[in-house]
Amino acid sequence: MPKSEPADGPPEPEAAAVDGVATEREPGGGGGVRSMVERWKMDGAPARARLVLRGAAWVFSLLALVVMASNAHGGSHDFNNYPEYNYCLGISVLAWLYATAQVVRDAVRLSSGRDLIAERKVSAFVDFAGDQVVAYFLISGLSAAAPVTDYMRQKENNLFTDSAAASISMAFFAFVAIGLSALVSGYNLSMEALV
Amino acid sequence: MPKSEPADGPPEPEAAAVDGVATEREPGGGGGVRSMVERWKMDGAPARARLVLRGAAWVFSLLALVVMASNAHGGSHDFNNYPEYNYCLGISVLAWLYATAQVVRDAVRLSSGRDLIAERKVSAFVDFAGDQVVAYFLISGLSAAAPVTDYMRQKENNLFTDSAAASISMAFFAFVAIGLSALVSGYNLSMEALV
């Protein structure tokens, strides 16, 4: 049958091109958007930057919680006597658990390409909401712990107040890292909203 | 020449389709993006929502600063004796000035269509960075002022501690409004980045 012969010859690339365009246009007429998102995803620079930021947040929140939790030298020099320090410690633990989970997720995503949260929009929303909420919690916790430390240091500088100040500084660095990570996540969420 | 005959026939729509794709990709490869951004801008719902949120932030930060600034009843019942309260008051003033400027800008933009900051990307960046920074400042200020208020209220409830608590609550509502406004601004900034 000669009619079927062209199907094996030149028309093939044209059909493939049409197919390609049709596939690209499928999601709600935003063909250019999808290709940009794909290019951005293939590039992966923001994803890698976010992994670095979350790794930094993991280190700093771990330091903040270890320094604060070990800051018990008996008597009034025990973090447990100060509700502000308990609050700051609790938030450091929360931030560290969050950073651990997100670093694992990001590492799996970058190495295998699979996301532990299957639905992409849910995943982008979890990233953004999580980063944002943890950043607000961290700045709140360290702001609460700062005044009492300042009052004590006006009277005396000792191991207890030095450790508290060090823990607050570490929490601040963790806040900066998570806050920057929230920027990347916000960009990512807007990209998902467009597709 | 039967070889050239197919070029005048069926291939024509295909060529047009290829042209169409080429035109759509002209502005930096984001044709579909631009049309989506224009549609979103014409809609204007996010811009109106943000004006309402910033109006709420204006009211709440004004209440926070008036209640705190008038909280001086002599002796130790004077906000001026507590660095936390001065910090919280300073940040309420900052948030109120910021909300005033942004409400004016948004109102001009919605009524006349002109933006007081001519360059669109700069405008979107100022919106986003401003909202984000003021939200972090507000949660920091109210977190710093909360513990000392709690200590005093464990001993006695009086007009001074009640007013401080009221001012802190107003600052929290202003934080919620500005934080939500930052979400809209972040979305807006991502749209600008795509065009």
GROMACS .gro file of C-alpha atoms in nm:
model
  390
    1MET     CA    1   0.000   0.000   0.000
    2PRO     CA    2   0.167   0.326  -0.120
    3LYS     CA    3  -0.070   0.546   0.092
    4SER     CA    4   0.090   0.424   0.407
    5GLU     CA    5   0.440   0.481   0.272
    6PRO     CA    6   0.471   0.856   0.366
    7ALA     CA    7   0.403   0.771   0.730
    8ASP     CA    8   0.747   0.617   0.748
    9GLY     CA    9   0.920   0.897   0.554
   10PRO     CA   10   0.937   1.282   0.570
   11PRO     CA   11   0.604   1.357   0.746
   12GLU     CA   12   0.730   1.203   1.065
   13PRO     CA   13   0.927   1.503   1.199
   14GLU     CA   14   0.635   1.738   1.118
   15ALA     CA   15   0.388   1.519   1.305
   16ALA     CA   16   0.628   1.503   1.592
   17ALA     CA   17   0.658   1.884   1.595
   18VAL     CA   18   0.279   1.927   1.600
   19ASP     CA   19   0.254   1.672   1.875
   20GLY     CA   20   0.519   1.858   2.068
   21VAL     CA   21   0.334   2.191   2.041
   22ALA     CA   22   0.002   2.031   2.131
   23THR     CA   23   0.150   1.868   2.436
   24GLU     CA   24   0.318   2.193   2.537
   25ARG     CA   25  -0.011   2.386   2.513
   26GLU     CA   26  -0.221   2.138   2.703
   27PRO     CA   27  -0.219   2.291   3.052
   28GLY     CA   28  -0.461   2.586   3.019
   29GLY     CA   29  -0.301   2.760   2.720
   30GLY     CA   30   0.019   2.854   2.906
   31GLY     CA   31   0.272   2.687   2.675
   32GLY     CA   32   0.545   2.948   2.725
   33VAL     CA   33   0.494   2.932   3.100
   34ARG     CA   34   0.538   2.556   3.115
   35SER     CA   35   0.853   2.566   2.904
   36MET     CA   36   0.997   2.838   3.130
   37VAL     CA   37   0.909   2.640   3.440
   38GLU     CA   38   1.067   2.327   3.293
   39ARG     CA   39   1.381   2.518   3.200
   40TRP     CA   40   1.396   2.665   3.549
   41LYS     CA   41   1.344   2.322   3.702
   42MET     CA   42   1.607   2.164   3.478
   43ASP     CA   43   1.850   2.438   3.572
   44GLY     CA   44   1.810   2.350   3.937
   45ALA     CA   45   2.018   2.642   4.067
   46PRO     CA   46   1.742   2.767   4.302
   47ALA     CA   47   1.684   2.412   4.432
   48ARG     CA   48   2.054   2.372   4.506
   49ALA     CA   49   2.074   2.718   4.666
   50ARG     CA   50   1.781   2.628   4.887
   51LEU     CA   51   1.945   2.302   4.992
   52VAL     CA   52   2.254   2.500   5.098
   53LEU     CA   53   2.040   2.752   5.290
   54ARG     CA   54   1.850   2.477   5.467
   55GLY     CA   55   2.174   2.299   5.547
   56ALA     CA   56   2.299   2.622   5.707
   57ALA     CA   57   1.972   2.653   5.899
   58TRP     CA   58   2.014   2.293   6.017
   59VAL     CA   59   2.364   2.364   6.153
   60PHE     CA   60   2.271   2.693   6.320
   61SER     CA   61   1.949   2.568   6.479
   62LEU     CA   62   2.135   2.260   6.609
   63LEU     CA   63   2.401   2.488   6.762
   64ALA     CA   64   2.130   2.713   6.910
   65LEU     CA   65   1.950   2.423   7.076
   66VAL     CA   66   2.264   2.245   7.201
   67VAL     CA   67   2.414   2.564   7.348
   68MET     CA   68   2.085   2.659   7.515
   69ALA     CA   69   1.999   2.308   7.640
   70SER     CA   70   2.344   2.267   7.798
   71ASN     CA   71   2.319   2.609   7.965
   72ALA     CA   72   2.235   2.477   8.313
   73HIS     CA   73   2.493   2.564   8.580
   74GLY     CA   74   2.275   2.533   8.889
   75GLY     CA   75   2.080   2.789   9.091
   76SER     CA   76   1.960   3.088   8.894
   77HIS     CA   77   2.208   3.000   8.620
   78ASP     CA   78   1.972   2.745   8.465
   79PHE     CA   79   1.790   2.818   8.141
   80ASN     CA   80   1.494   2.625   8.276
   81ASN     CA   81   1.412   2.908   8.521
   82TYR     CA   82   1.346   3.154   8.237
   83PRO     CA   83   1.031   3.107   8.026
   84GLU     CA   84   1.193   3.312   7.745
   85TYR     CA   85   1.481   3.066   7.722
   86ASN     CA   86   1.244   2.769   7.723
   87TYR     CA   87   1.048   2.932   7.441
   88CYS     CA   88   1.365   3.001   7.242
   89LEU     CA   89   1.487   2.643   7.300
   90GLY     CA   90   1.152   2.495   7.196
   91ILE     CA   91   1.157   2.697   6.875
   92SER     CA   92   1.518   2.596   6.803
   93VAL     CA   93   1.412   2.231   6.836
   94LEU     CA   94   1.117   2.294   6.603
   95ALA     CA   95   1.340   2.470   6.350
   96TRP     CA   96   1.599   2.192   6.367
   97LEU     CA   97   1.338   1.918   6.312
   98TYR     CA   98   1.193   2.117   6.022
   99ALA     CA   99   1.536   2.175   5.867
  100THR     CA  100   1.622   1.805   5.902
  101ALA     CA  101   1.305   1.697   5.725
  102GLN     CA  102   1.349   1.954   5.447
  103VAL     CA  103   1.717   1.875   5.389
  104VAL     CA  104   1.629   1.504   5.354
  105ARG     CA  105   1.345   1.591   5.115
  106ASP     CA  106   1.564   1.824   4.906
  107ALA     CA  107   1.849   1.571   4.892
  108VAL     CA  108   1.615   1.291   4.775
  109ARG     CA  109   1.459   1.527   4.520
  110LEU     CA  110   1.793   1.640   4.377
  111SER     CA  111   1.947   1.291   4.364
  112SER     CA  112   1.656   1.073   4.249
  113GLY     CA  113   1.421   1.338   4.104
  114ARG     CA  114   1.137   1.199   4.315
  115ASP     CA  115   0.958   1.420   4.566
  116LEU     CA  116   0.852   1.267   4.898
  117ILE     CA  117   0.529   1.468   4.864
  118ALA     CA  118   0.386   1.340   4.537
  119GLU     CA  119   0.147   1.627   4.449
  120ARG     CA  120   0.362   1.914   4.316
  121LYS     CA  121   0.140   2.204   4.422
  122VAL     CA  122   0.100   2.063   4.772
  123SER     CA  123   0.477   2.018   4.788
  124ALA     CA  124   0.542   2.381   4.683
  125PHE     CA  125   0.286   2.505   4.935
  126VAL     CA  126   0.434   2.297   5.220
  127ASP     CA  127   0.779   2.438   5.135
  128PHE     CA  128   0.664   2.798   5.132
  129ALA     CA  129   0.429   2.789   5.433
  130GLY     CA  130   0.684   2.590   5.636
  131ASP     CA  131   0.976   2.824   5.562
  132GLN     CA  132   0.767   3.132   5.631
  133VAL     CA  133   0.616   3.007   5.959
  134VAL     CA  134   0.949   2.875   6.092
  135ALA     CA  135   1.120   3.207   6.005
  136TYR     CA  136   0.853   3.403   6.196
  137PHE     CA  137   0.882   3.162   6.490
  138LEU     CA  138   1.262   3.196   6.501
  139ILE     CA  139   1.262   3.578   6.500
  140SER     CA  140   0.991   3.570   6.766
  141GLY     CA  141   1.181   3.327   6.990
  142LEU     CA  142   1.511   3.511   6.976
  143SER     CA  143   1.342   3.851   7.024
  144ALA     CA  144   1.173   3.717   7.336
  145ALA     CA  145   1.500   3.581   7.477
  146ALA     CA  146   1.708   3.890   7.400
  147PRO     CA  147   1.577   4.141   7.663
  148VAL     CA  148   1.626   3.920   7.971
  149THR     CA  149   1.978   3.839   7.851
  150ASP     CA  150   2.048   4.209   7.810
  151TYR     CA  151   1.923   4.285   8.163
  152MET     CA  152   2.146   4.014   8.313
  153ARG     CA  153   2.450   4.119   8.113
  154GLN     CA  154   2.414   4.478   8.237
  155LYS     CA  155   2.482   4.337   8.585
  156GLU     CA  156   2.740   4.068   8.512
  157ASN     CA  157   2.897   3.874   8.226
  158ASN     CA  158   2.943   3.508   8.302
  159LEU     CA  159   2.927   3.168   8.135
  160PHE     CA  160   2.549   3.156   8.169
  161THR     CA  161   2.472   3.488   7.999
  162ASP     CA  162   2.748   3.435   7.740
  163SER     CA  163   2.599   3.099   7.643
  164ALA     CA  164   2.250   3.248   7.622
  165ALA     CA  165   2.377   3.527   7.396
  166ALA     CA  166   2.561   3.271   7.178
  167SER     CA  167   2.246   3.059   7.145
  168ILE     CA  168   2.041   3.366   7.048
  169SER     CA  169   2.299   3.461   6.783
  170MET     CA  170   2.287   3.108   6.636
  171ALA     CA  171   1.906   3.129   6.627
  172PHE     CA  172   1.941   3.458   6.440
  173PHE     CA  173   2.166   3.301   6.175
  174ALA     CA  174   1.917   3.014   6.139
  175PHE     CA  175   1.644   3.278   6.092
  176VAL     CA  176   1.840   3.449   5.814
  177ALA     CA  177   1.896   3.117   5.633
  178ILE     CA  178   1.532   3.006   5.661
  179GLY     CA  179   1.410   3.354   5.564
  180LEU     CA  180   1.617   3.342   5.243
  181SER     CA  181   1.493   2.987   5.180
  182ALA     CA  182   1.137   3.122   5.208
  183LEU     CA  183   1.215   3.364   4.921
  184VAL     CA  184   1.318   3.072   4.696
  185SER     CA  185   1.010   2.875   4.805
  186GLY     CA  186   0.785   3.172   4.735
  187TYR     CA  187   0.925   3.199   4.382
  188ASN     CA  188   0.878   2.826   4.335
  189LEU     CA  189   0.517   2.844   4.459
  190SER     CA  190   0.435   3.123   4.211
  191MET     CA  191   0.580   2.909   3.931
  192GLU     CA  192   0.358   2.617   4.030
  193ALA     CA  193   0.056   2.849   4.047
  194LEU     CA  194   0.115   2.943   3.682
  195VAL     CA  195   0.127   2.588   3.543
  196MET     CA  196   0.764   1.872  -1.032
  197PRO     CA  197   0.564   1.648  -0.807
  198LYS     CA  198   0.830   1.681  -0.538
  199SER     CA  199   0.748   2.052  -0.477
  200GLU     CA  200   0.369   2.005  -0.487
  201PRO     CA  201   0.328   1.916  -0.123
  202ALA     CA  202   0.491   2.252  -0.028
  203ASP     CA  203   0.186   2.450  -0.159
  204GLY     CA  204  -0.074   2.214  -0.019
  205PRO     CA  205  -0.111   2.064   0.323
  206PRO     CA  206   0.216   2.199   0.468
  207GLU     CA  207   0.084   2.562   0.473
  208PRO     CA  208  -0.110   2.543   0.800
  209GLU     CA  209   0.190   2.380   0.954
  210ALA     CA  210   0.410   2.676   0.851
  211ALA     CA  211   0.156   2.916   1.001
  212ALA     CA  212   0.159   2.718   1.318
  213VAL     CA  213   0.536   2.741   1.331
  214ASP     CA  214   0.514   3.121   1.276
  215GLY     CA  215   0.257   3.149   1.550
  216VAL     CA  216   0.485   2.973   1.793
  217ALA     CA  217   0.774   3.196   1.689
  218THR     CA  218   0.570   3.514   1.750
  219GLU     CA  219   0.446   3.388   2.082
  220ARG     CA  220   0.800   3.328   2.198
  221GLU     CA  221   0.931   3.672   2.095
  222PRO     CA  222   0.940   3.865   2.425
  223GLY     CA  223   1.221   3.675   2.591
  224GLY     CA  224   1.048   3.342   2.541
  225GLY     CA  225   0.760   3.431   2.779
  226GLY     CA  226   0.462   3.517   2.552
  227GLY     CA  227   0.216   3.308   2.749
  228VAL     CA  228   0.354   3.454   3.068
  229ARG     CA  229   0.296   3.811   2.957
  230SER     CA  230  -0.064   3.744   2.862
  231MET     CA  231  -0.124   3.579   3.200
  232VAL     CA  232   0.033   3.870   3.383
  233GLU     CA  233  -0.180   4.119   3.189
  234ARG     CA  234  -0.493   3.919   3.267
  235TRP     CA  235  -0.396   3.908   3.634
  236LYS     CA  236  -0.329   4.281   3.638
  237MET     CA  237  -0.657   4.362   3.468
  238ASP     CA  238  -0.840   4.152   3.723
  239GLY     CA  239  -0.699   4.361   4.008
  240ALA     CA  240  -0.841   4.144   4.287
  241PRO     CA  241  -0.499   4.091   4.452
  242ALA     CA  242  -0.425   4.465   4.437
  243ARG     CA  243  -0.757   4.545   4.606
  244ALA     CA  244  -0.706   4.271   4.866
  245ARG     CA  245  -0.364   4.414   4.945
  246LEU     CA  246  -0.507   4.764   4.986
  247VAL     CA  247  -0.757   4.627   5.240
  248LEU     CA  248  -0.480   4.439   5.426
  249ARG     CA  249  -0.259   4.747   5.437
  250GLY     CA  250  -0.553   4.956   5.554
  251ALA     CA  251  -0.602   4.709   5.840
  252ALA     CA  252  -0.230   4.723   5.919
  253TRP     CA  253  -0.253   5.105   5.923
  254VAL     CA  254  -0.539   5.098   6.177
  255PHE     CA  255  -0.380   4.834   6.402
  256SER     CA  256  -0.033   4.988   6.404
  257LEU     CA  257  -0.185   5.330   6.480
  258LEU     CA  258  -0.376   5.177   6.773
  259ALA     CA  259  -0.060   4.998   6.891
  260LEU     CA  260   0.146   5.315   6.892
  261VAL     CA  261  -0.122   5.540   7.047
  262VAL     CA  262  -0.199   5.293   7.327
  263MET     CA  263   0.171   5.240   7.402
  264ALA     CA  264   0.271   5.607   7.375
  265SER     CA  265  -0.008   5.713   7.613
  266ASN     CA  266   0.088   5.442   7.861
  267ALA     CA  267   0.269   5.671   8.106
  268HIS     CA  268   0.113   5.687   8.453
  269GLY     CA  269   0.415   5.804   8.652
  270GLY     CA  270   0.678   5.616   8.851
  271SER     CA  271   0.748   5.264   8.730
  272HIS     CA  272   0.420   5.275   8.537
  273ASP     CA  273   0.580   5.453   8.244
  274PHE     CA  274   0.655   5.273   7.917
  275ASN     CA  275   0.969   5.484   7.886
  276ASN     CA  276   1.138   5.288   8.167
  277TYR     CA  277   1.127   4.964   7.971
  278PRO     CA  278   1.354   4.925   7.667
  279GLU     CA  279   1.124   4.650   7.532
  280TYR     CA  280   0.831   4.890   7.525
  281ASN     CA  281   1.040   5.159   7.357
  282TYR     CA  282   1.144   4.905   7.093
  283CYS     CA  283   0.785   4.793   7.038
  284LEU     CA  284   0.668   5.156   7.016
  285GLY     CA  285   0.944   5.245   6.770
  286ILE     CA  286   0.849   4.954   6.548
  287SER     CA  287   0.479   5.044   6.567
  288VAL     CA  288   0.569   5.395   6.447
  289LEU     CA  289   0.779   5.248   6.165
  290ALA     CA  290   0.498   5.009   6.063
  291TRP     CA  291   0.243   5.291   6.074
  292LEU     CA  292   0.458   5.521   5.856
  293TYR     CA  293   0.517   5.233   5.614
  294ALA     CA  294   0.146   5.144   5.602
  295THR     CA  295   0.055   5.510   5.543
  296ALA     CA  296   0.294   5.540   5.250
  297GLN     CA  297   0.180   5.210   5.097
  298VAL     CA  298  -0.193   5.284   5.135
  299VAL     CA  299  -0.140   5.618   4.959
  300ARG     CA  300   0.060   5.447   4.681
  301ASP     CA  301  -0.199   5.169   4.639
  302ALA     CA  302  -0.487   5.418   4.636
  303VAL     CA  303  -0.319   5.632   4.368
  304ARG     CA  304  -0.237   5.321   4.166
  305LEU     CA  305  -0.590   5.183   4.179
  306SER     CA  306  -0.761   5.516   4.104
  307SER     CA  307  -0.533   5.668   3.838
  308GLY     CA  308  -0.342   5.360   3.722
  309ARG     CA  309  -0.015   5.548   3.776
  310ASP     CA  310   0.246   5.411   4.016
  311LEU     CA  311   0.442   5.658   4.228
  312ILE     CA  312   0.749   5.440   4.161
  313ALA     CA  313   0.776   5.447   3.783
  314GLU     CA  314   0.992   5.138   3.724
  315ARG     CA  315   0.765   4.833   3.762
  316LYS     CA  316   1.025   4.585   3.881
  317VAL     CA  317   1.162   4.831   4.138
  318SER     CA  318   0.806   4.896   4.253
  319ALA     CA  319   0.733   4.522   4.296
  320PHE     CA  320   1.061   4.474   4.480
  321VAL     CA  321   0.997   4.769   4.716
  322ASP     CA  322   0.652   4.625   4.793
  323PHE     CA  323   0.781   4.279   4.869
  324ALA     CA  324   1.096   4.372   5.061
  325GLY     CA  325   0.906   4.637   5.259
  326ASP     CA  326   0.620   4.406   5.360
  327GLN     CA  327   0.856   4.125   5.452
  328VAL     CA  328   1.093   4.341   5.659
  329VAL     CA  329   0.811   4.526   5.841
  330ALA     CA  330   0.641   4.192   5.921
  331TYR     CA  331   0.965   4.054   6.070
  332PHE     CA  332   1.015   4.376   6.267
  333LEU     CA  333   0.661   4.367   6.406
  334ILE     CA  334   0.680   4.005   6.526
  335SER     CA  335   1.021   4.083   6.676
  336GLY     CA  336   0.898   4.394   6.860
  337LEU     CA  337   0.591   4.231   7.007
  338SER     CA  338   0.785   3.917   7.106
  339ALA     CA  339   1.037   4.134   7.290
  340ALA     CA  340   0.764   4.326   7.475
  341ALA     CA  341   0.558   4.018   7.570
  342PRO     CA  342   0.779   3.857   7.844
  343VAL     CA  343   0.819   4.167   8.065
  344THR     CA  344   0.443   4.225   8.042
  345ASP     CA  345   0.383   3.865   8.144
  346TYR     CA  346   0.618   3.899   8.445
  347MET     CA  347   0.438   4.212   8.566
  348ARG     CA  348   0.093   4.066   8.513
  349GLN     CA  349   0.186   3.765   8.727
  350LYS     CA  350   0.222   4.012   9.016
  351GLU     CA  351  -0.059   4.257   8.945
  352ASN     CA  352  -0.308   4.357   8.679
  353ASN     CA  353  -0.347   4.730   8.644
  354LEU     CA  354  -0.403   4.997   8.384
  355PHE     CA  355  -0.035   5.001   8.290
  356THR     CA  356   0.003   4.629   8.218
  357ASP     CA  357  -0.342   4.611   8.057
  358SER     CA  358  -0.250   4.890   7.817
  359ALA     CA  359   0.081   4.725   7.735
  360ALA     CA  360  -0.095   4.396   7.661
  361ALA     CA  361  -0.352   4.577   7.444
  362SER     CA  362  -0.076   4.751   7.248
  363ILE     CA  363   0.105   4.419   7.194
  364SER     CA  364  -0.218   4.258   7.069
  365MET     CA  365  -0.272   4.545   6.823
  366ALA     CA  366   0.086   4.503   6.699
  367PHE     CA  367   0.013   4.132   6.647
  368PHE     CA  368  -0.293   4.208   6.433
  369ALA     CA  369  -0.084   4.456   6.232
  370PHE     CA  370   0.176   4.179   6.186
  371VAL     CA  371  -0.089   3.937   6.053
  372ALA     CA  372  -0.217   4.197   5.804
  373ILE     CA  373   0.132   4.292   5.679
  374GLY     CA  374   0.237   3.925   5.666
  375LEU     CA  375  -0.061   3.844   5.439
  376SER     CA  376   0.017   4.154   5.231
  377ALA     CA  377   0.372   4.017   5.188
  378LEU     CA  378   0.222   3.702   5.031
  379VAL     CA  379   0.040   3.911   4.769
  380SER     CA  380   0.355   4.116   4.709
  381GLY     CA  381   0.565   3.801   4.670
  382TYR     CA  382   0.325   3.669   4.408
  383ASN     CA  383   0.334   4.004   4.231
  384LEU     CA  384   0.716   4.011   4.236
  385SER     CA  385   0.736   3.664   4.080
  386MET     CA  386   0.501   3.779   3.804
  387GLU     CA  387   0.724   4.077   3.731
  388ALA     CA  388   1.032   3.854   3.728
  389LEU     CA  389   0.874   3.644   3.454
  390VAL     CA  390   0.794   3.929   3.213
   0.00000   0.00000   0.00000
